[in-house]
């Protein structure tokens, strides 16, 4: 009757059921005396519970601890010894069919209360007694099943990370081949993330984007697939030269894909979208066209004593409240050669830390950009990451972190 949880082996090719917990056991008939039960418990010190049956069907369960405690009281031997064992049995034990799933058994055990976990439960086959199970077994099986489910989930998420990183690899290669002084940092808070970036060369220039989709982890990663696919489609149809129009096209695509468009949005199944910044550089005119949705472009021009911020529109992309016909606007920059430009999602700015547990904020970001204004983009990024990490300290990471730093 004693159960060693470390020796439990669950079936690999079917779902676990109550039979997997079943320990064959002796039983007594309902007309057996308490002396007979006492003799059994005395001989079998490993027996914790004893089923009571009538015509092989279980009708109750005698707990060793309760029985021995009662029979040790004065005069109980004399009064109850020859009487039927039903005097000390639990008349409403948890009785389950051996084919019951472990999930259903867990719910039944919780509903039955503490006694089912402490004293055990009866397992039957075609209504007849098959054996007993115990709370320790059930807890071990549930923990093992949960660990296996978690392992499978983490395996899936790890592979999803491989896919997500593979989707970004082309942009990495295009960026390295196009801009000599640039750095793109992408750090998902979890294994996968809700931020993404895009970089593509085109005739006479290049196009770049960073985006922060709603959520992080797996939900955020799903959103990056939707948003990046919508951006790729918009680039194929419209080309890269009008970032504002591209944001509008992506917004409408997200709204359509997620059912967030139409006259009645009260029953929309989701309210998701993204913040983003799109850039298009034209080499012939040495001009940069920018459009943003809740993200800004930061510029440090040679000789300037401050950081110029070009804010994006305050309208998010794709959300239920975003009008389908909303128009974002382009800003054209004639940034002089040597200018340092910086785009970031809010994962950097909103990170809590410091002595007062407040956000890292724009001021500290600007201070680092100015302090590193003459350094290569890679060194600027490294300085920001060091300063942000020091600021974060022991605080947990709040969000995904993505930023793009480059010099014209």
CSV table of C-alpha atoms in Angstrom, one decimal:
chain,number,residue,atom,x,y,z
A,1,UNK,CA,0.0,0.0,0.0
A,2,UNK,CA,2.9,2.4,0.5
A,3,UNK,CA,3.6,4.4,-2.6
A,4,UNK,CA,7.0,5.7,-3.8
A,5,UNK,CA,6.3,8.7,-6.0
A,6,UNK,CA,9.7,8.5,-7.6
A,7,UNK,CA,8.9,5.2,-9.2
A,8,UNK,CA,5.8,6.3,-11.0
A,9,UNK,CA,5.9,5.8,-14.7
A,10,UNK,CA,3.2,7.4,-16.8
A,11,UNK,CA,2.1,6.0,-20.1
A,12,UNK,CA,3.8,7.7,-23.1
A,13,UNK,CA,1.3,7.1,-25.8
A,14,UNK,CA,-2.1,7.8,-24.2
A,15,UNK,CA,-3.5,10.2,-21.6
A,16,UNK,CA,-3.2,9.1,-18.0
A,17,UNK,CA,-6.3,7.7,-16.3
A,18,UNK,CA,-7.2,6.7,-12.8
A,19,UNK,CA,-6.1,3.1,-13.4
A,20,UNK,CA,-2.5,4.4,-13.6
A,21,UNK,CA,-2.8,5.3,-9.9
A,22,UNK,CA,-4.6,2.0,-8.9
A,23,UNK,CA,-3.0,0.0,-6.1
A,24,UNK,CA,-4.6,-3.4,-5.6
A,25,UNK,CA,-5.7,-3.8,-2.0
A,26,UNK,CA,-7.5,-6.1,0.4
A,27,UNK,CA,-11.1,-5.3,1.4
A,28,UNK,CA,-13.7,-6.4,3.9
A,29,UNK,CA,-17.3,-7.2,3.6
A,30,UNK,CA,-19.8,-4.8,5.2
A,31,UNK,CA,-20.7,-7.5,7.9
A,32,UNK,CA,-17.0,-7.8,9.0
A,33,UNK,CA,-16.4,-6.9,12.6
A,34,UNK,CA,-14.2,-4.1,13.8
A,35,UNK,CA,-12.0,-6.8,15.4
A,36,UNK,CA,-11.4,-8.1,11.9
A,37,UNK,CA,-10.5,-4.7,10.7
A,38,UNK,CA,-8.2,-4.1,13.7
A,39,UNK,CA,-6.4,-7.4,12.9
A,40,UNK,CA,-5.8,-6.4,9.3
A,41,UNK,CA,-4.5,-3.0,10.2
A,42,UNK,CA,-2.2,-4.6,12.9
A,43,UNK,CA,-0.8,-7.1,10.4
A,44,UNK,CA,-0.5,-4.7,7.5
A,45,UNK,CA,1.1,-1.5,8.9
A,46,UNK,CA,1.5,-0.2,5.3
A,47,UNK,CA,-2.3,-0.3,4.8
A,48,UNK,CA,-3.6,3.3,5.1
A,49,UNK,CA,-7.2,2.8,3.9
A,50,UNK,CA,-9.4,-0.3,3.7
A,51,UNK,CA,-12.4,-0.5,1.3
A,52,UNK,CA,-15.7,-1.9,2.5
A,53,UNK,CA,-17.7,-3.9,-0.1
A,54,UNK,CA,-21.1,-5.5,-0.7
A,55,UNK,CA,-21.1,-8.1,-3.4
A,56,UNK,CA,-17.7,-6.8,-4.7
A,57,UNK,CA,-19.1,-3.2,-5.0
A,58,UNK,CA,-17.4,-0.6,-2.8
A,59,UNK,CA,-19.7,1.2,-0.3
A,60,UNK,CA,-17.2,2.9,2.0
A,61,UNK,CA,-13.6,3.4,3.0
A,62,UNK,CA,-12.0,3.0,6.5
A,63,UNK,CA,-9.1,5.3,7.2
A,64,UNK,CA,-6.4,3.6,9.3
A,65,UNK,CA,-5.7,6.8,11.2
A,66,UNK,CA,-9.3,7.5,12.1
A,67,UNK,CA,-10.1,3.8,12.9
A,68,UNK,CA,-7.0,3.3,15.2
A,69,UNK,CA,-7.7,6.6,16.9
A,70,UNK,CA,-11.3,5.6,17.7
A,71,UNK,CA,-10.5,2.0,18.8
A,72,UNK,CA,-7.8,3.3,21.2
A,73,UNK,CA,-10.4,5.1,23.3
A,74,UNK,CA,-11.5,3.5,26.6
A,75,UNK,CA,-14.1,0.8,26.3
A,76,UNK,CA,-14.3,1.1,22.5
A,77,UNK,CA,-13.0,-2.5,22.2
A,78,UNK,CA,-15.8,-3.8,24.3
A,79,UNK,CA,-18.5,-1.6,22.8
A,80,UNK,CA,-17.6,-1.7,19.1
A,81,UNK,CA,-15.3,-4.7,18.6
A,82,UNK,CA,-17.9,-7.2,17.5
A,83,UNK,CA,-20.0,-4.7,15.7
A,84,UNK,CA,-20.0,-4.2,11.9
A,85,UNK,CA,-17.1,-2.2,10.5
A,86,UNK,CA,-19.5,0.3,8.9
A,87,UNK,CA,-19.5,2.1,12.2
A,88,UNK,CA,-16.2,3.7,11.5
A,89,UNK,CA,-16.2,3.8,7.7
A,90,UNK,CA,-16.6,6.9,5.5
A,91,UNK,CA,-20.0,6.2,3.9
A,92,UNK,CA,-19.3,8.8,1.1
A,93,UNK,CA,-15.8,8.2,-0.1
A,94,UNK,CA,-14.6,9.3,-3.5
A,95,UNK,CA,-15.3,6.4,-5.9
A,96,UNK,CA,-14.1,6.8,-9.5
A,97,UNK,CA,-14.0,4.5,-12.5
A,98,UNK,CA,-10.5,3.5,-13.6
A,99,UNK,CA,-11.0,4.9,-17.1
A,100,UNK,CA,-11.6,8.4,-15.7
A,101,UNK,CA,-9.0,10.9,-16.9
A,102,UNK,CA,-6.5,12.4,-14.5
A,103,UNK,CA,-7.9,15.9,-15.2
A,104,UNK,CA,-11.4,14.8,-14.3
A,105,UNK,CA,-10.1,12.9,-11.2
A,106,UNK,CA,-8.3,16.0,-10.0
A,107,UNK,CA,-11.4,18.1,-10.2
A,108,UNK,CA,-13.4,15.3,-8.4
A,109,UNK,CA,-10.8,15.0,-5.7
A,110,UNK,CA,-10.8,18.8,-5.1
A,111,UNK,CA,-14.6,18.8,-4.9
A,112,UNK,CA,-14.5,15.8,-2.4
A,113,UNK,CA,-12.3,17.8,-0.1
A,114,UNK,CA,-9.3,17.1,2.1
A,115,UNK,CA,-10.4,13.5,3.0
A,116,UNK,CA,-9.9,12.3,-0.7
A,117,UNK,CA,-6.4,13.6,-0.7
A,118,UNK,CA,-5.5,12.5,2.9
A,119,UNK,CA,-7.3,9.1,3.1
A,120,UNK,CA,-7.4,8.2,-0.6
A,121,UNK,CA,-10.1,7.2,-3.0
A,122,UNK,CA,-11.6,4.0,-4.4
A,123,UNK,CA,-11.0,3.0,-8.0
A,124,UNK,CA,-13.4,0.6,-9.7
A,125,UNK,CA,-13.7,-1.4,-12.9
A,126,UNK,CA,-17.2,-2.1,-14.2
A,127,UNK,CA,-18.5,-1.1,-10.8
A,128,UNK,CA,-16.4,-3.6,-8.9
A,129,UNK,CA,-13.5,-2.8,-6.6
A,130,UNK,CA,-10.2,-2.5,-8.4
A,131,UNK,CA,-8.0,-0.9,-5.8
A,132,UNK,CA,-7.3,2.5,-4.2
A,133,UNK,CA,-5.4,5.6,-5.0
A,134,UNK,CA,-3.9,8.3,-2.8
A,135,UNK,CA,-3.4,12.0,-2.8
A,136,UNK,CA,0.4,11.8,-3.1
A,137,UNK,CA,0.1,9.7,-6.2
A,138,UNK,CA,-2.4,12.2,-7.7
A,139,UNK,CA,-0.2,15.2,-6.9
A,140,UNK,CA,2.8,13.5,-8.4
A,141,UNK,CA,1.0,12.7,-11.6
A,142,UNK,CA,-0.5,16.2,-12.0
A,143,UNK,CA,3.0,17.7,-11.3
A,144,UNK,CA,4.6,15.3,-13.9
A,145,UNK,CA,1.9,16.0,-16.5
A,146,UNK,CA,2.3,19.8,-15.9
A,147,UNK,CA,6.0,19.6,-16.2
A,148,UNK,CA,5.7,17.7,-19.5
A,149,UNK,CA,3.2,20.2,-20.8
A,150,UNK,CA,5.5,23.0,-19.8
A,151,UNK,CA,8.4,21.3,-21.5
A,152,UNK,CA,6.4,20.9,-24.7
A,153,UNK,CA,5.3,24.5,-24.6
A,154,UNK,CA,8.8,25.8,-24.0
A,155,UNK,CA,10.1,23.6,-26.8
A,156,UNK,CA,7.4,25.1,-29.1
A,157,UNK,CA,8.3,28.7,-28.0
A,158,UNK,CA,12.0,28.0,-28.4
A,159,UNK,CA,11.3,26.9,-32.0
A,160,UNK,CA,9.1,29.9,-32.5
A,161,UNK,CA,12.1,32.0,-31.5
A,162,UNK,CA,14.1,30.3,-34.2
A,163,UNK,CA,11.4,31.2,-36.8
A,164,UNK,CA,11.1,34.8,-35.5
A,165,UNK,CA,14.9,35.4,-35.7
A,166,UNK,CA,15.0,33.8,-39.1
A,167,UNK,CA,12.4,36.3,-40.3
A,168,UNK,CA,14.7,39.2,-39.1
A,169,UNK,CA,17.9,37.7,-40.7
A,170,UNK,CA,17.4,39.2,-44.1
A,171,UNK,CA,17.0,42.7,-42.6
A,172,UNK,CA,20.2,42.2,-40.7
A,173,UNK,CA,22.1,41.2,-43.9
A,174,UNK,CA,20.6,44.2,-45.8
A,175,UNK,CA,21.6,46.6,-43.1
A,176,UNK,CA,25.2,45.4,-42.9
A,177,UNK,CA,25.5,45.7,-46.6
A,178,UNK,CA,24.0,49.2,-46.8
A,179,UNK,CA,25.1,51.3,-43.8
A,180,UNK,CA,28.7,51.2,-42.6
A,181,UNK,CA,27.9,52.9,-39.3
A,182,UNK,CA,24.7,51.5,-37.9
A,183,UNK,CA,23.5,49.3,-35.1
A,184,UNK,CA,20.1,47.6,-34.6
A,185,UNK,CA,19.4,46.2,-31.1
A,186,UNK,CA,16.6,43.7,-30.6
A,187,UNK,CA,16.1,42.1,-27.2
A,188,UNK,CA,12.8,40.3,-26.6
A,189,UNK,CA,11.8,40.3,-22.9
A,190,UNK,CA,10.8,36.7,-23.2
A,191,UNK,CA,12.0,34.0,-25.6
A,192,UNK,CA,10.0,35.6,-28.4
A,193,UNK,CA,8.9,39.2,-28.5
A,194,UNK,CA,6.4,41.7,-29.8
A,195,UNK,CA,8.9,44.1,-31.3
A,196,UNK,CA,10.2,43.7,-34.9
A,197,UNK,CA,12.4,45.6,-37.3
A,198,UNK,CA,12.7,45.7,-41.1
A,199,UNK,CA,15.4,47.0,-43.4
A,200,UNK,CA,15.5,46.8,-47.2
A,201,UNK,CA,17.6,48.4,-49.9
A,202,UNK,CA,16.0,49.7,-53.0
A,203,UNK,CA,17.1,51.6,-56.1
A,204,UNK,CA,18.7,54.9,-54.9
A,205,UNK,CA,18.3,54.3,-51.2
A,206,UNK,CA,16.9,52.2,-48.4
A,207,UNK,CA,13.8,51.7,-46.2
A,208,UNK,CA,13.8,50.9,-42.5
A,209,UNK,CA,11.2,50.3,-39.8
A,210,UNK,CA,10.9,49.4,-36.2
A,211,UNK,CA,7.6,48.5,-34.5
A,212,UNK,CA,6.3,47.7,-31.1
A,213,UNK,CA,3.2,45.4,-31.3
A,214,UNK,CA,0.7,45.0,-28.5
A,215,UNK,CA,1.9,42.4,-26.0
A,216,UNK,CA,5.1,40.5,-25.6
A,217,UNK,CA,5.9,36.8,-25.5
A,218,UNK,CA,3.8,34.6,-27.6
A,219,UNK,CA,0.9,37.0,-28.2
A,220,UNK,CA,3.3,39.7,-29.2
A,221,UNK,CA,5.2,37.4,-31.5
A,222,UNK,CA,1.9,36.5,-33.3
A,223,UNK,CA,1.3,40.2,-33.8
A,224,UNK,CA,4.8,40.7,-35.3
A,225,UNK,CA,4.0,38.1,-37.9
A,226,UNK,CA,0.7,39.8,-38.8
A,227,UNK,CA,2.3,43.3,-38.9
A,228,UNK,CA,5.5,42.4,-40.7
A,229,UNK,CA,3.5,40.5,-43.3
A,230,UNK,CA,1.2,43.5,-43.8
A,231,UNK,CA,4.3,45.8,-44.2
A,232,UNK,CA,5.9,43.5,-46.8
A,233,UNK,CA,2.6,43.4,-48.8
A,234,UNK,CA,2.3,47.2,-48.6
A,235,UNK,CA,5.9,47.7,-49.8
A,236,UNK,CA,5.3,45.4,-52.8
A,237,UNK,CA,2.2,47.3,-53.7
A,238,UNK,CA,3.3,50.9,-52.9
A,239,UNK,CA,7.1,51.0,-52.9
A,240,UNK,CA,9.2,52.5,-50.1
A,241,UNK,CA,9.0,56.2,-50.8
A,242,UNK,CA,5.9,57.3,-48.8
A,243,UNK,CA,6.3,56.0,-45.2
A,244,UNK,CA,3.1,57.7,-44.1
A,245,UNK,CA,1.1,55.9,-46.8
A,246,UNK,CA,2.7,52.6,-45.8
A,247,UNK,CA,1.7,53.1,-42.2
A,248,UNK,CA,-1.9,53.7,-43.3
A,249,UNK,CA,-1.8,50.5,-45.5
A,250,UNK,CA,-0.5,48.4,-42.6
A,251,UNK,CA,-3.1,49.9,-40.3
A,252,UNK,CA,-6.0,48.9,-42.5
A,253,UNK,CA,-4.5,45.5,-43.1
A,254,UNK,CA,-4.3,44.8,-39.4
A,255,UNK,CA,-7.8,46.1,-38.8
A,256,UNK,CA,-9.1,43.8,-41.5
A,257,UNK,CA,-7.2,40.7,-40.4
A,258,UNK,CA,-8.2,41.0,-36.8
A,259,UNK,CA,-11.8,42.0,-37.5
A,260,UNK,CA,-11.3,45.5,-36.0
A,261,UNK,CA,-12.8,47.4,-39.0
A,262,UNK,CA,-16.4,47.9,-40.0
A,263,UNK,CA,-19.1,50.2,-38.6
A,264,UNK,CA,-19.8,48.1,-35.5
A,265,UNK,CA,-16.6,47.4,-33.6
A,266,UNK,CA,-18.3,46.7,-30.2
A,267,UNK,CA,-18.0,42.9,-30.9
A,268,UNK,CA,-14.5,42.9,-32.2
A,269,UNK,CA,-12.6,39.9,-30.8
A,270,UNK,CA,-9.4,42.0,-30.2
A,271,UNK,CA,-8.1,45.5,-29.9
A,272,UNK,CA,-4.5,45.1,-31.1
A,273,UNK,CA,-2.0,47.0,-33.2
A,274,UNK,CA,1.4,48.6,-33.0
A,275,UNK,CA,3.5,51.7,-32.6
A,276,UNK,CA,6.0,52.2,-35.3
A,277,UNK,CA,8.6,54.4,-37.1
A,278,UNK,CA,9.2,54.2,-40.8
A,279,UNK,CA,12.2,55.8,-42.6
A,280,UNK,CA,13.0,56.1,-46.3
A,281,UNK,CA,16.4,57.5,-47.4
A,282,UNK,CA,16.9,58.9,-50.9
A,283,UNK,CA,20.6,58.9,-51.8
A,284,UNK,CA,20.3,61.3,-54.8
A,285,UNK,CA,18.9,64.1,-52.6
A,286,UNK,CA,20.5,62.9,-49.4
A,287,UNK,CA,17.2,63.4,-47.7
A,288,UNK,CA,15.4,61.2,-45.2
A,289,UNK,CA,11.6,60.9,-45.0
A,290,UNK,CA,10.1,59.9,-41.7
A,291,UNK,CA,6.6,58.9,-40.5
A,292,UNK,CA,5.8,57.6,-37.0
A,293,UNK,CA,2.9,56.3,-35.0
A,294,UNK,CA,3.6,57.1,-31.3
A,295,UNK,CA,7.4,56.8,-31.9
A,296,UNK,CA,9.8,59.6,-32.5
A,297,UNK,CA,13.0,60.1,-34.5
A,298,UNK,CA,15.9,61.6,-32.5
A,299,UNK,CA,18.6,63.6,-34.4
A,300,UNK,CA,22.0,64.8,-33.1
A,301,UNK,CA,23.5,67.1,-35.9
A,302,UNK,CA,27.2,67.8,-35.9
A,303,UNK,CA,27.9,70.8,-33.7
A,304,UNK,CA,24.4,70.9,-32.2
A,305,UNK,CA,24.2,71.2,-28.4
A,306,UNK,CA,21.0,69.2,-28.1
A,307,UNK,CA,18.9,66.3,-29.5
A,308,UNK,CA,16.2,67.2,-31.9
A,309,UNK,CA,13.1,65.1,-31.6
A,310,UNK,CA,10.7,64.6,-34.4
A,311,UNK,CA,7.5,63.2,-32.9
A,312,UNK,CA,5.3,60.7,-34.7
A,313,UNK,CA,1.5,61.0,-34.7
A,314,UNK,CA,-0.3,60.1,-31.5
A,315,UNK,CA,-2.5,57.7,-33.3
A,316,UNK,CA,-1.7,53.9,-33.0
A,317,UNK,CA,-1.7,51.5,-35.9
A,318,UNK,CA,-4.5,49.0,-36.4
A,319,UNK,CA,-6.5,49.5,-33.2
A,320,UNK,CA,-10.3,49.5,-33.0
A,321,UNK,CA,-10.2,53.3,-32.2
A,322,UNK,CA,-7.9,54.1,-35.1
A,323,UNK,CA,-10.0,55.4,-38.1
A,324,UNK,CA,-9.5,53.3,-41.2
A,325,UNK,CA,-9.0,56.5,-43.2
A,326,UNK,CA,-6.6,58.2,-40.8
A,327,UNK,CA,-3.6,59.7,-42.6
A,328,UNK,CA,-0.2,59.8,-41.0
A,329,UNK,CA,2.2,62.5,-42.3
A,330,UNK,CA,5.8,62.5,-43.6
A,331,UNK,CA,8.6,64.7,-42.3
A,332,UNK,CA,11.5,65.3,-44.7
A,333,UNK,CA,14.9,65.9,-43.1
A,334,UNK,CA,17.9,67.5,-44.7
A,335,UNK,CA,20.2,66.1,-42.1
A,336,UNK,CA,23.8,67.1,-42.7
A,337,UNK,CA,26.4,64.4,-43.1
A,338,UNK,CA,27.7,63.0,-39.9
A,339,UNK,CA,24.3,63.4,-38.1
A,340,UNK,CA,23.5,60.7,-35.6
A,341,UNK,CA,19.9,59.4,-35.8
A,342,UNK,CA,18.1,57.2,-33.3
A,343,UNK,CA,14.8,55.3,-33.1
A,344,UNK,CA,13.6,53.3,-30.2
A,345,UNK,CA,10.5,51.5,-29.0
A,346,UNK,CA,9.3,52.2,-25.4
A,347,UNK,CA,11.1,49.2,-23.9
A,348,UNK,CA,14.1,51.4,-23.3
A,349,UNK,CA,12.4,54.5,-22.1
A,350,UNK,CA,9.8,52.8,-19.8
A,351,UNK,CA,12.2,50.6,-18.0
A,352,UNK,CA,11.8,51.1,-14.2
A,353,UNK,CA,14.9,51.5,-12.1
A,354,UNK,CA,17.2,53.9,-10.3
A,355,UNK,CA,17.0,54.9,-6.6
A,356,UNK,CA,13.3,55.9,-6.9
A,357,UNK,CA,12.1,53.1,-9.1
A,358,UNK,CA,11.0,55.4,-12.0
A,359,UNK,CA,11.3,55.1,-15.8
A,360,UNK,CA,14.6,55.5,-17.6
A,361,UNK,CA,13.0,58.2,-19.6
A,362,UNK,CA,13.9,60.4,-22.6
A,363,UNK,CA,16.2,62.7,-20.6
A,364,UNK,CA,18.7,60.0,-19.8
A,365,UNK,CA,18.5,58.7,-23.4
A,366,UNK,CA,19.3,62.1,-24.7
A,367,UNK,CA,22.2,62.5,-22.3
A,368,UNK,CA,23.7,59.3,-23.6
A,369,UNK,CA,23.3,60.3,-27.2
A,370,UNK,CA,25.0,63.6,-26.6
A,371,UNK,CA,27.8,62.0,-24.6
A,372,UNK,CA,28.4,59.5,-27.4
A,373,UNK,CA,27.7,61.9,-30.3
A,374,UNK,CA,31.1,61.4,-32.0
A,375,UNK,CA,31.3,57.6,-31.4
A,376,UNK,CA,30.4,54.9,-33.9
A,377,UNK,CA,26.8,53.7,-33.8
A,378,UNK,CA,27.9,50.4,-32.2
A,379,UNK,CA,29.6,52.2,-29.3
A,380,UNK,CA,26.5,54.5,-28.9
A,381,UNK,CA,24.4,51.4,-28.6
A,382,UNK,CA,26.7,49.8,-26.1
A,383,UNK,CA,26.8,52.9,-23.9
A,384,UNK,CA,23.0,53.0,-23.9
A,385,UNK,CA,22.7,49.3,-23.0
A,386,UNK,CA,25.2,49.7,-20.1
A,387,UNK,CA,23.5,52.8,-18.8
A,388,UNK,CA,20.1,51.2,-19.1
A,389,UNK,CA,21.2,48.0,-17.4
A,390,UNK,CA,22.7,49.9,-14.5
A,391,UNK,CA,19.5,51.9,-14.2
A,392,UNK,CA,17.4,48.7,-14.2
A,393,UNK,CA,19.4,47.1,-11.4
A,394,UNK,CA,17.4,44.3,-9.8
A,395,UNK,CA,14.1,45.4,-11.3
A,396,UNK,CA,12.6,42.9,-13.8
A,397,UNK,CA,12.6,43.7,-17.5
A,398,UNK,CA,9.3,45.3,-18.3
A,399,UNK,CA,9.1,45.0,-22.1
A,400,UNK,CA,10.8,44.1,-25.3
A,401,UNK,CA,13.7,46.4,-26.2
A,402,UNK,CA,14.4,47.5,-29.8
A,403,UNK,CA,16.4,50.5,-31.1
A,404,UNK,CA,18.1,51.6,-34.3
A,405,UNK,CA,21.1,53.9,-34.3
A,406,UNK,CA,22.9,55.0,-37.4
A,407,UNK,CA,24.9,57.8,-38.8
A,408,UNK,CA,24.4,59.4,-42.2
